[in-house]
Structures are given as C-alpha cells and as structure tokens.
mmCIF file of C-alpha atoms in Angstrom:
data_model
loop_
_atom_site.group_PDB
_atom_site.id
_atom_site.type_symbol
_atom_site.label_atom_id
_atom_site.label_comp_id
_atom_site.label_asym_id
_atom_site.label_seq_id
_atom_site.Cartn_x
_atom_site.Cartn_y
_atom_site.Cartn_z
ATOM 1 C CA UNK A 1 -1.401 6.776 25.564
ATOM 2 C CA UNK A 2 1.859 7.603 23.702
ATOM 3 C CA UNK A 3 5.364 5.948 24.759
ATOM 4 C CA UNK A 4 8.798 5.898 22.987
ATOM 5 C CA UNK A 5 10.697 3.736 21.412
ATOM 6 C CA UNK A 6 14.444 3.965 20.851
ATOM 7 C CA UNK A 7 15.574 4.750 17.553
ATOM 8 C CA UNK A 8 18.573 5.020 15.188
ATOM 9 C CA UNK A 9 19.117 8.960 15.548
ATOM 10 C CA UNK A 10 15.741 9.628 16.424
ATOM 11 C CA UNK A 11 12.627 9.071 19.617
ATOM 12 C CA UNK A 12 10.083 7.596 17.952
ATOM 13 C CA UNK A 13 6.511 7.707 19.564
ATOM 14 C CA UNK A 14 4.011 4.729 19.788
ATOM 15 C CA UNK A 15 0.351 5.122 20.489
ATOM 16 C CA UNK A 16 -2.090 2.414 21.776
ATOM 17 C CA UNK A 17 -4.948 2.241 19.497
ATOM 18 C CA UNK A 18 -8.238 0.524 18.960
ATOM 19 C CA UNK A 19 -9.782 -1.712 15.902
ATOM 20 C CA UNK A 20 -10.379 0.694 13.352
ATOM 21 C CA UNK A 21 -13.377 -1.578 11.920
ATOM 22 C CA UNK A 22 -15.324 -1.812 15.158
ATOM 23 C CA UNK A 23 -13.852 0.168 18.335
ATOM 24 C CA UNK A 24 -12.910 -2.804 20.148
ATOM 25 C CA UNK A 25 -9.555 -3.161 22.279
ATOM 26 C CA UNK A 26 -10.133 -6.597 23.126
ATOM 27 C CA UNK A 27 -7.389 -8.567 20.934
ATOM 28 C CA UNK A 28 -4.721 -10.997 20.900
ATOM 29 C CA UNK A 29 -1.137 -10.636 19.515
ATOM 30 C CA UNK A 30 -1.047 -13.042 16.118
ATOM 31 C CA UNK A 31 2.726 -11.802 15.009
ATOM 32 C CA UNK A 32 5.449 -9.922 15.675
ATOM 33 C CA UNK A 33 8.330 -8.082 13.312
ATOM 34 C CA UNK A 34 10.915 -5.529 13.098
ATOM 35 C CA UNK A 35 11.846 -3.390 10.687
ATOM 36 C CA UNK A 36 13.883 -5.694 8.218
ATOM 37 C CA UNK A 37 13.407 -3.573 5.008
ATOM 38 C CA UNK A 38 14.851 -0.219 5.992
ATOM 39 C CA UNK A 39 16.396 -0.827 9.652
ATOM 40 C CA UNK A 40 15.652 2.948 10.677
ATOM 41 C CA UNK A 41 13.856 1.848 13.141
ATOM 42 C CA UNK A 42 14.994 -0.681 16.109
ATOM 43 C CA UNK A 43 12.587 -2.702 18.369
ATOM 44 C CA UNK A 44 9.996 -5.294 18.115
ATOM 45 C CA UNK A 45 6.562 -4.453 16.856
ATOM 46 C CA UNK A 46 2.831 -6.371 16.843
ATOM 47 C CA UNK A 47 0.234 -6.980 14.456
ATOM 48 C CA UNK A 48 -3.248 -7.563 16.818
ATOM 49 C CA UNK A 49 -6.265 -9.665 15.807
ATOM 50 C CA UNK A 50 -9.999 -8.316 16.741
ATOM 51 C CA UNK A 51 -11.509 -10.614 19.228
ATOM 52 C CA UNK A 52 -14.750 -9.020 17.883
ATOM 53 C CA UNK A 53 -14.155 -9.004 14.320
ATOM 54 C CA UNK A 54 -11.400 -10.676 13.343
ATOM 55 C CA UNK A 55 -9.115 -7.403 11.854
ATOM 56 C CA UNK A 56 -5.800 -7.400 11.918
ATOM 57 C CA UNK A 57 -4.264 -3.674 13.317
ATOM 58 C CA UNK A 58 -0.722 -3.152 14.909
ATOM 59 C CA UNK A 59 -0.542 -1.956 18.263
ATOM 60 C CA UNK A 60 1.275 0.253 19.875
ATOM 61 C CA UNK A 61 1.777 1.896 16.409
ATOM 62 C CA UNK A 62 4.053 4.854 15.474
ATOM 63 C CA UNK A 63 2.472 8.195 15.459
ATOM 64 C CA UNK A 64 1.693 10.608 12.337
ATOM 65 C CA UNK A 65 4.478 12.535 13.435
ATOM 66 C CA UNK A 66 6.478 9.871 13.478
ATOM 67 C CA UNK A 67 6.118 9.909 9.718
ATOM 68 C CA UNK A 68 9.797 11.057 8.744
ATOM 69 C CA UNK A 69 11.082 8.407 10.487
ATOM 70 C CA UNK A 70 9.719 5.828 9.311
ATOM 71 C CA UNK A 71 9.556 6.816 5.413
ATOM 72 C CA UNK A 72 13.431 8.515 5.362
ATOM 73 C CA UNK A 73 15.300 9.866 2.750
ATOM 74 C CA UNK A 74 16.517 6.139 1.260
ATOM 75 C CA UNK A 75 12.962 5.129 1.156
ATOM 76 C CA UNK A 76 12.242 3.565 -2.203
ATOM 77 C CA UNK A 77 9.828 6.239 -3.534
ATOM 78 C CA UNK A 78 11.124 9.499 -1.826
ATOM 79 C CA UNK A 79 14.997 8.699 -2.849
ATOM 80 C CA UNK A 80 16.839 10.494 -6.048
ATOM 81 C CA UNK A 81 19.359 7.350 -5.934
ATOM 82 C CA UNK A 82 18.621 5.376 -8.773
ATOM 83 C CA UNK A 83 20.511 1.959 -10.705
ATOM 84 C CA UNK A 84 21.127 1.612 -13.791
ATOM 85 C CA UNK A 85 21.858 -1.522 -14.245
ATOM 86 C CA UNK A 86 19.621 -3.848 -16.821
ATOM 87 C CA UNK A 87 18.018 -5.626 -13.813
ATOM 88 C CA UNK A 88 16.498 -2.416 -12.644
ATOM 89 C CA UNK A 89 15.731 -1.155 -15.889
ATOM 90 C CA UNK A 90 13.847 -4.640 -17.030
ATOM 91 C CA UNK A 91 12.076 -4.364 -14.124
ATOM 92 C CA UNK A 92 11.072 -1.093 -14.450
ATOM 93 C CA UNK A 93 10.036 -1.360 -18.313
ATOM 94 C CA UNK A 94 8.319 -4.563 -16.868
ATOM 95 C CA UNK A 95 6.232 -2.817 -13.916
ATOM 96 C CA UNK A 96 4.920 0.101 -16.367
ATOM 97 C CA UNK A 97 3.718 -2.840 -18.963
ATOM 98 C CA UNK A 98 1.859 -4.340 -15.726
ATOM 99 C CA UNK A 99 0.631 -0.842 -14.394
ATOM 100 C CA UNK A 100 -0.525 0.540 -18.026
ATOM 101 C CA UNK A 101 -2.433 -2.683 -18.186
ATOM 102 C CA UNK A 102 -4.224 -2.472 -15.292
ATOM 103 C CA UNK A 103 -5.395 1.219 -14.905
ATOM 104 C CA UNK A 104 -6.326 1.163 -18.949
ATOM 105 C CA UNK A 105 -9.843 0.276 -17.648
ATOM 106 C CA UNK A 106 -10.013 2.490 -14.887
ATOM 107 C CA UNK A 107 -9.231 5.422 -16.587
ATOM 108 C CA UNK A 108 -11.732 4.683 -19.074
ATOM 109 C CA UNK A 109 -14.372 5.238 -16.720
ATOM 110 C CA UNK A 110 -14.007 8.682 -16.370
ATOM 111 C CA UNK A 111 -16.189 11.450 -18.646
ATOM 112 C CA UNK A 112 -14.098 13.682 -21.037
ATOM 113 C CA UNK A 113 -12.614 16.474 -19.330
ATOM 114 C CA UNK A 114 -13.095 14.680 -16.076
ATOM 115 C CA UNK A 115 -10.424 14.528 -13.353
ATOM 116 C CA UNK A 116 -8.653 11.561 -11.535
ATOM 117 C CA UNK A 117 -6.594 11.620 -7.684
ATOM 118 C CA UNK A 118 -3.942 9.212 -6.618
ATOM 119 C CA UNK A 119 -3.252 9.386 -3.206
ATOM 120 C CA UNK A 120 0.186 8.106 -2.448
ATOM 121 C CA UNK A 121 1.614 8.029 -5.742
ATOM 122 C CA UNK A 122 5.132 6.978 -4.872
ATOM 123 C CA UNK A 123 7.289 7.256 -8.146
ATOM 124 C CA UNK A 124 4.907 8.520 -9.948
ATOM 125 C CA UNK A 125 4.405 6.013 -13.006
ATOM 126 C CA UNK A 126 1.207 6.062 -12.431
ATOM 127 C CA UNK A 127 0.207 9.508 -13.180
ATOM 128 C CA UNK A 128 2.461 9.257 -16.294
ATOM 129 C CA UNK A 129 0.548 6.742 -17.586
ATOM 130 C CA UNK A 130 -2.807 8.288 -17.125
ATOM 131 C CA UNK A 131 -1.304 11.761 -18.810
ATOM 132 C CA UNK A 132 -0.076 9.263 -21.776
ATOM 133 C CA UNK A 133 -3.810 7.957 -22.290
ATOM 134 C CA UNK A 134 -6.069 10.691 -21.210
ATOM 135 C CA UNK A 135 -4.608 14.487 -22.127
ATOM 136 C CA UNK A 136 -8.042 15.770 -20.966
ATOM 137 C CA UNK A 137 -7.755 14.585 -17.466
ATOM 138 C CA UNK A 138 -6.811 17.015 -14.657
ATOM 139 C CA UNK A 139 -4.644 15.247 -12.692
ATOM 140 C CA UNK A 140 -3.852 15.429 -9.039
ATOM 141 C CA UNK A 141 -1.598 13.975 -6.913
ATOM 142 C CA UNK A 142 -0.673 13.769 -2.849
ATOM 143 C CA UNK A 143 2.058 12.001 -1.286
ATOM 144 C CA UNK A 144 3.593 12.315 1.987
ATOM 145 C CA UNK A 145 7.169 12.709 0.992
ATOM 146 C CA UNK A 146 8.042 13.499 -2.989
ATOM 147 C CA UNK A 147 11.771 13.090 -4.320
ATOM 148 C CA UNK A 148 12.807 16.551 -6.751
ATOM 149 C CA UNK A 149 13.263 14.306 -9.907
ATOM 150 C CA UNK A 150 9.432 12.972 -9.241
ATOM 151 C CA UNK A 151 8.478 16.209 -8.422
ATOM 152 C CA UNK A 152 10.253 17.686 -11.972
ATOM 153 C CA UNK A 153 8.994 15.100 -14.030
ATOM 154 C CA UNK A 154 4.969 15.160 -13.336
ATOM 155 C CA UNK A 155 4.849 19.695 -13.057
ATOM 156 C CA UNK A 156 6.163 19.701 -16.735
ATOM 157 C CA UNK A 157 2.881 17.090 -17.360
ATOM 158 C CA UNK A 158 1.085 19.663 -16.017
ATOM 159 C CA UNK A 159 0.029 17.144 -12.842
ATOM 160 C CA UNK A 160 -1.147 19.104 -9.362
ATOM 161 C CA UNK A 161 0.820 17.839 -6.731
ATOM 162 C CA UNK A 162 0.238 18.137 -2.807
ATOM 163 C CA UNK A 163 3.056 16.964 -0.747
ATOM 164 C CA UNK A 164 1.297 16.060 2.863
ATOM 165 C CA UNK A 165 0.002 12.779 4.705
ATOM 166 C CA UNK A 166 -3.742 12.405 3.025
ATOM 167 C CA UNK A 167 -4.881 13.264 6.431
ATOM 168 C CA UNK A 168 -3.913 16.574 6.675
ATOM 169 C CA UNK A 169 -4.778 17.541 2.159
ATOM 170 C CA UNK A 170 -7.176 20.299 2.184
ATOM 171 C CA UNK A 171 -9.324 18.884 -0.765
ATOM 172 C CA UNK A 172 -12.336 21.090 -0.125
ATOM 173 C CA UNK A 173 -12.315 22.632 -3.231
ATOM 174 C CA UNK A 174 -11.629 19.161 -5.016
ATOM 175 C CA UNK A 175 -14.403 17.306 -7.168
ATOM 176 C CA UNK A 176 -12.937 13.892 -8.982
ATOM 177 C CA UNK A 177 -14.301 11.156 -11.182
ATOM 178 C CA UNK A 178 -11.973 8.661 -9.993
ATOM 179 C CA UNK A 179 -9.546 7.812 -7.513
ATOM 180 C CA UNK A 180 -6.807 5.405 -7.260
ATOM 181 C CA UNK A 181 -5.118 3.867 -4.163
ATOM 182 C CA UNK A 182 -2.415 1.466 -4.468
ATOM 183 C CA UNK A 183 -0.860 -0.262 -1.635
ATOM 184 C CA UNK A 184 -1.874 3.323 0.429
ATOM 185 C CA UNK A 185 -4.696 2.156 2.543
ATOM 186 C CA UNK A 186 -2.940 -0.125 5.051
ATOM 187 C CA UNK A 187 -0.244 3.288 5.326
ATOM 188 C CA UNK A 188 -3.256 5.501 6.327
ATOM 189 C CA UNK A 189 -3.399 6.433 10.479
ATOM 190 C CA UNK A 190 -6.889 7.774 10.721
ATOM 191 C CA UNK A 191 -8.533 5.925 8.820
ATOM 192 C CA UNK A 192 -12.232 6.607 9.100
ATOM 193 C CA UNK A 193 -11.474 10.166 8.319
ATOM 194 C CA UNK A 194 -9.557 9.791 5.077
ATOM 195 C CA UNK A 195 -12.293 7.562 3.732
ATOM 196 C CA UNK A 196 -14.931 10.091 4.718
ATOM 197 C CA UNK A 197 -13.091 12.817 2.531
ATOM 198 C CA UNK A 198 -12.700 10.441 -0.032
ATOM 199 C CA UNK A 199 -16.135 10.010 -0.193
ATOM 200 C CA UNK A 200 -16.308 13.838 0.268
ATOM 201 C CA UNK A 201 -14.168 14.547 -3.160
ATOM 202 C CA UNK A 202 -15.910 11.895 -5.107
ATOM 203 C CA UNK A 203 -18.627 12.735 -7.328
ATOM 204 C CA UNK A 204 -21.815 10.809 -7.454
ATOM 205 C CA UNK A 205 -21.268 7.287 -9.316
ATOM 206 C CA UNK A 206 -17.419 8.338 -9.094
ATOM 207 C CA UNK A 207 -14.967 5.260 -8.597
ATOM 208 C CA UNK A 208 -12.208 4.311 -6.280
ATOM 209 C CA UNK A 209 -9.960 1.509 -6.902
ATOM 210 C CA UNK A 210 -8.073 0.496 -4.292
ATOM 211 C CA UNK A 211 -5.092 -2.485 -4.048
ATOM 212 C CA UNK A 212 -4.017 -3.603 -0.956
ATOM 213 C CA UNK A 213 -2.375 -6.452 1.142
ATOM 214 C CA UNK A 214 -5.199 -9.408 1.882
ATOM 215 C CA UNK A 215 -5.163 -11.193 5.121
ATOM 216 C CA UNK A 216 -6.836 -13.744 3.695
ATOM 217 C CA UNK A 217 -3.713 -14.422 0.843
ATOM 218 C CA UNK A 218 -3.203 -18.014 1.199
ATOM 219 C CA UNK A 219 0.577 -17.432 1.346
ATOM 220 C CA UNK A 220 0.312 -15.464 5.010
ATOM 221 C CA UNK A 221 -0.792 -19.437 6.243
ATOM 222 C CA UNK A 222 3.676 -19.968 5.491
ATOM 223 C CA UNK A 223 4.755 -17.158 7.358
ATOM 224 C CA UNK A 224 1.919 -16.166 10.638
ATOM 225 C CA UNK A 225 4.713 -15.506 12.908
ATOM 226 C CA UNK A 226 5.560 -12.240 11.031
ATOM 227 C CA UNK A 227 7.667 -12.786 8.253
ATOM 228 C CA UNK A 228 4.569 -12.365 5.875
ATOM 229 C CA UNK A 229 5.723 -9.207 3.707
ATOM 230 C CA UNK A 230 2.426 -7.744 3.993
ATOM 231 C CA UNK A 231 2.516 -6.548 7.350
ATOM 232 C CA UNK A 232 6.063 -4.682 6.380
ATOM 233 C CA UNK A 233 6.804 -3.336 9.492
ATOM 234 C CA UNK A 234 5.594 -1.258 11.070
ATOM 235 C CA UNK A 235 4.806 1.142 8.164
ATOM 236 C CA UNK A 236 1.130 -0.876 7.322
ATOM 237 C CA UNK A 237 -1.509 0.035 10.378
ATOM 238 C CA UNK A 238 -4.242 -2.312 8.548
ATOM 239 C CA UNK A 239 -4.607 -5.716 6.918
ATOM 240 C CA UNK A 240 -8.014 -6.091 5.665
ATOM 241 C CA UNK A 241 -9.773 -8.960 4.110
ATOM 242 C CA UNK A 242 -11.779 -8.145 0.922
ATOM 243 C CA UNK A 243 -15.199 -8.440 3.709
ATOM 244 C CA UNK A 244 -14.111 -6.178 6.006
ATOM 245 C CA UNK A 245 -12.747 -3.192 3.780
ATOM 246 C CA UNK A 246 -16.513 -3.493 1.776
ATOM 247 C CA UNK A 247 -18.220 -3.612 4.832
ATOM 248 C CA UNK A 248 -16.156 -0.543 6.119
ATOM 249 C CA UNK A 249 -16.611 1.287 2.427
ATOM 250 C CA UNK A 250 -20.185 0.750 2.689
ATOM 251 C CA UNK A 251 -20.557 3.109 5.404
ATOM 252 C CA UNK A 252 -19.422 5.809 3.586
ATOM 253 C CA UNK A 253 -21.818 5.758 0.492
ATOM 254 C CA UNK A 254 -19.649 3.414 -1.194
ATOM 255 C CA UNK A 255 -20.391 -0.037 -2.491
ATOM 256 C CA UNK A 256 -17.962 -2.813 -4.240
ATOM 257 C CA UNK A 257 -18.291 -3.271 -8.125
ATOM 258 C CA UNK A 258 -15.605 -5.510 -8.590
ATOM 259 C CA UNK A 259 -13.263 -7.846 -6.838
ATOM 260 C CA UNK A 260 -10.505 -9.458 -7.563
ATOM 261 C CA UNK A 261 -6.948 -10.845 -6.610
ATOM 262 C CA UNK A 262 -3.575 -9.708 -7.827
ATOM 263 C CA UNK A 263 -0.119 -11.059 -8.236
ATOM 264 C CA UNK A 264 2.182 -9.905 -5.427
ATOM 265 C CA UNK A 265 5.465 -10.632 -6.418
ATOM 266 C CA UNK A 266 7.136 -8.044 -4.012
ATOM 267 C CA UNK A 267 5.320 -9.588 -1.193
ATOM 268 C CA UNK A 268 7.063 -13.111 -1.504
ATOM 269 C CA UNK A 269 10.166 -11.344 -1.694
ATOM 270 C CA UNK A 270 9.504 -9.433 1.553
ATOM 271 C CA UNK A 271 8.353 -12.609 2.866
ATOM 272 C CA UNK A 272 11.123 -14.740 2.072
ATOM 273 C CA UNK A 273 13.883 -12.051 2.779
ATOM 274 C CA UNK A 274 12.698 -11.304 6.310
ATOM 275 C CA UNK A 275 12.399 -15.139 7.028
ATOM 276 C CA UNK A 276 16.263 -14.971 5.947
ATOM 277 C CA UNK A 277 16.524 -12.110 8.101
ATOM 278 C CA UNK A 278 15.300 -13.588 10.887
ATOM 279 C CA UNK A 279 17.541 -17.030 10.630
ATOM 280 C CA UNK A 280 20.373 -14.387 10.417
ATOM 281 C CA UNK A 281 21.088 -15.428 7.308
ATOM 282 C CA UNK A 282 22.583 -12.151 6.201
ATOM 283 C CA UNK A 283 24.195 -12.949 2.696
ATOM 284 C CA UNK A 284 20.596 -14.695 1.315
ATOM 285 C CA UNK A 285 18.903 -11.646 2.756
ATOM 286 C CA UNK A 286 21.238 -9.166 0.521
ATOM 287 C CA UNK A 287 20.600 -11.276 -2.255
ATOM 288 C CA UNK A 288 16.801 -11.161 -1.822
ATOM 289 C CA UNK A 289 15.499 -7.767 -3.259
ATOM 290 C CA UNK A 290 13.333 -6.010 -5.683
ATOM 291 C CA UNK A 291 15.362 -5.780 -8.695
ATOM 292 C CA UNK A 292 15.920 -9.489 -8.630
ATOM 293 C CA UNK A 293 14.206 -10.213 -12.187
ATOM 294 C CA UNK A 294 14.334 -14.236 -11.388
ATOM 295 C CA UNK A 295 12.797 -13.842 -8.202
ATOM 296 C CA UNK A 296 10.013 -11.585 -9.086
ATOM 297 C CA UNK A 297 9.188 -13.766 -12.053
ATOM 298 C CA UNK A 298 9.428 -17.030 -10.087
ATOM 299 C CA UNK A 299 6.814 -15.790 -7.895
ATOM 300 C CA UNK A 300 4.574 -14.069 -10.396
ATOM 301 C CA UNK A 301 3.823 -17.576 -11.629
ATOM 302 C CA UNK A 302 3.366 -18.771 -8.746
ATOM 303 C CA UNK A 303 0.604 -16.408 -7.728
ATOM 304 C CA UNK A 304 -0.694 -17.036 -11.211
ATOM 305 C CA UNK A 305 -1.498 -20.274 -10.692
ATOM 306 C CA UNK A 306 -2.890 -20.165 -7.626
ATOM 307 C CA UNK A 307 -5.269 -17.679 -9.451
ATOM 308 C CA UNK A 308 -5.877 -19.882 -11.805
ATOM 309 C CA UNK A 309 -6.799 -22.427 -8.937
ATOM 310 C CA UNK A 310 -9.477 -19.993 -7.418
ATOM 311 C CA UNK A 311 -7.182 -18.789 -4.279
ATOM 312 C CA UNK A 312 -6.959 -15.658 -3.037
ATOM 313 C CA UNK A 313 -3.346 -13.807 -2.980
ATOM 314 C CA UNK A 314 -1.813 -11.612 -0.798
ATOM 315 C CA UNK A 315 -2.985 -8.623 -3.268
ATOM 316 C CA UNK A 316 -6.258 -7.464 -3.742
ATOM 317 C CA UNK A 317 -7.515 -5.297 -6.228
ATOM 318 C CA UNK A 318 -11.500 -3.255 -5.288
ATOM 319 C CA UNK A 319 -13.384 -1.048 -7.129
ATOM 320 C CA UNK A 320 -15.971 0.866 -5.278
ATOM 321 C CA UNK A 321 -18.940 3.524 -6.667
ATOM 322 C CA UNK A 322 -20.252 6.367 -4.940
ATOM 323 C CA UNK A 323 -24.113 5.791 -4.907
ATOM 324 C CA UNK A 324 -25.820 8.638 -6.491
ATOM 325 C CA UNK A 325 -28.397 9.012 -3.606
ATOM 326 C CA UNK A 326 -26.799 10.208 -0.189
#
C-alpha cells in the first residue's frame, strides 16, 4: 500500500512494509524522527520493533523511487561544494588515516590480480586507497548518485563505476574476491535480494565486510525516542544487531569470521544535534556538525573507552566468507 507524504518541492511516496528478517507485520512503534540532517523532506517518520524478532525496520518507508528525494543534490557524498577551511581538511586527512587503517587487512585478503566491489562508495576515499595499496586489483564501484569531481577522480584510476541503486546493478557478468559495505546496508530497500546477488558475485571463500549502525550500541539506551543518529531519518530502512544480520547472512551461504565494534563519532554528533533540534535549540544545532574537529574527537574517546570496557557501540564492523560448498 503506497501513500504520500508532502514534501518540499516534491510528493514523496511511503510504502507499508514487513520485517525484512522474518515476514512479520506484527510490531510496535519504539521512535519517531524527522528529517533533521537535510530538511528535504517534511513529516514525521517511525522506526518499528518485531514483535517476533525483535528488528528494528521503519514503516511506512519512502519508496526506491523516492530515491532523489531523499539523497538531493546537497547530500554530503553526491555534492561538488566543498570547504576549505583547516577544520575540513584535518578532518579529512584524519578520516583517510582511519579508513587506510582499517581496509589494510581487508584488502590483503584478496589473491593477486583479484578484484574488490564497494557498493555505495560515497566520496570515494575508499577506492583510492585500495588503488594506492593494490595496483593489481580491478576495482569496481556502484553508487546511487555520483558527484562529476568523484566521478573524474576514480576513471583516471582506472576504477569501473556503475551509477544505480545496488538493486537495480546488472552484475551478472561480475566475479569478486571481496566486497566492502560501509554504512550501505541499513540504505538498502530490498534487502533479501541485494544480499542474494552479493552472494551471487562472490567467489567461493570470497569476503564481505560490512559496517553498519548497531541497535544494540549502548549509546541508543540516551536517545530511544529518536534522536539516536543511527536511525538518520528516514534514509536507514534497517537497524540490525550483530545476531540478526549473521543469522540473516547465513542464509545466503555466508557465515561471520569476525566481529567487532567501531568508533562512531558521526553518530554522537547526529545524536546530539537532533536532540538540539528537537528542543529547538537552533544556534547549538548549527554549531553541531561534521567538521567540528573537537566534537568528533571528544566522542572518539569516548567510544574508545567504552571499547575498552567490553561495550558494544553504535558501529559495527562484520566480516563474512562465502562457504566453498553451495
């Protein structure tokens, strides 16, 4: 059942949907949010909790074609507007450190002459990175929307890109050693079917390695009545707890390798600038963004320690192998 919801400029259409994990429709509203980052789109929205199994799924959700409208032009990895200012550009310098370290490991996992996909590669560093370490890869790369200076800059690395939702990627002729999904999942409308081609593209005892929002981040306890930056609504469908996405990964020929959690910096400041939002504090909200170096290193250490102390953050970090036997 599809309804509309009024818009800034646009119509945008809802759907009623089911748990993804388990088919049920029997659940119970556990928050509610608007769009605070971008403010394209007006109206309240709900994230549902699984009588049956406990996931976490918003319903009504926007529609796949829908898609424009909620990731516009000014969205952070589509736009060409960029700041150069030395908070942007120490946080950059400082989120490529982070990134090279963690995919170092990941890319070393894949044969000479092998072949890694990202799916939803955003600004691209990524790719860069793995071009920087591994010359022999074939890279490939699909993204919904993909700015011209992105676009420019990974073509002269000689990286294939495909610029559609991962639903609709013809990948029938693809064949990787790896794959790499970061903070993509939760954005992903039929899900079943895009992990069935994944497991479709993957070679046998092929990798994916996946980071995502956890419901289970002890931080979400501060902020159930939405203002947890992991739901960022309405753009994530999902929340999944590191059970549930293994469980649902399993089906498909794919079992977990390693698990663990992740500092999630950018999901405080969500957090904490949508609870300003929400007490219409407008000033404290403008002040609360990404390129806030203070902010983003206040709460790195605070999601270090609570590593340290054995908790689980609001970012988790899975590697999964495709079984050599079907």
């Amino acid at each position: 059942m599809k309804t509309t919801n009024k818009i800034l400029n646009f119509n945008l259409n809802l759907e009623n949907t089911k748990c993804a994990l388990c088919d049920s429709d029997n659940s119970v509203t556990i928050a509610e949010g608007e769009d605070y980052e971008y403010k394209s789109v007006l109206g309240t929205f709900k994230f549902q909790e699984c009588k049956s199994c406990g996931h976490l799924y918003l319903n009504p959700r926007p529609t796949l074609s829908s898609a424009s409208v909620l990731y516009p032009s000014t969205y952070y990895t589509v736009s060409n507007n960029t700041k150069n200012s030395w908070k942007n550009h120490l946080v950059s310098n400082v989120a490529r450190i982070v990134m090279l370290n963690r995919i170092k490991r990941f890319v070393g996992l894949v044969p000479k002459n092998g072949c890694i996909l990202e799916i939803g590669f955003g600004d691209g560093i990524v790719l860069g990175l793995i071009k920087q370490l591994r010359q022999d890869i074939t890279v490939i790369g699909v993204d919904l929307a993909i700015s011209k200076s992105t676009y420019s800059y990974l073509s002269n690395l000689g990286i294939q890109l495909r610029e559609c939702a991962f639903e609709s990627a013809d990948l029938s002729s693809v064949s990787v050693d790896l794959i790499i999904m970061t903070q993509l999942i939760e954005h992903l409308w039929d899900l079943k079917s895009c992990i069935n081609k994944i497991s479709c593209v993957l070679k046998p005892n092929g990798y994916i390695v996946i980071a995502t929002p956890n419901a289970q981040g002890y931080d979400r306890k501060l902020s159930k009545k939405g203002a947890w930056g992991g739901y960022y609504w309405p753009r994530h469908m999902n929340i999944f707890t590191p059970e549930s996405l293994t469980k649902l990964f399993e089906q498909y020929n794919l079992r977990l390798v390693n698990f663990c959690s992740l500092v999630f910096p950018v999901g405080w400041i969500y957090s904490l600038k949508y609870t300003f939002e929400r007490r219409n504090w407008k000033q404290l909200a403008c002040l609360t963004n990404l390129s806030n170096p203070f902010l983003l290193a206040i709460f790195t250490i605070i999601d270090l320690f609570a590593i340290l102390l054995r908790k689980q953050t609001s970012n988790m970090q899975l590697l999964f192998q495709k079984s050599s036997i079907s």
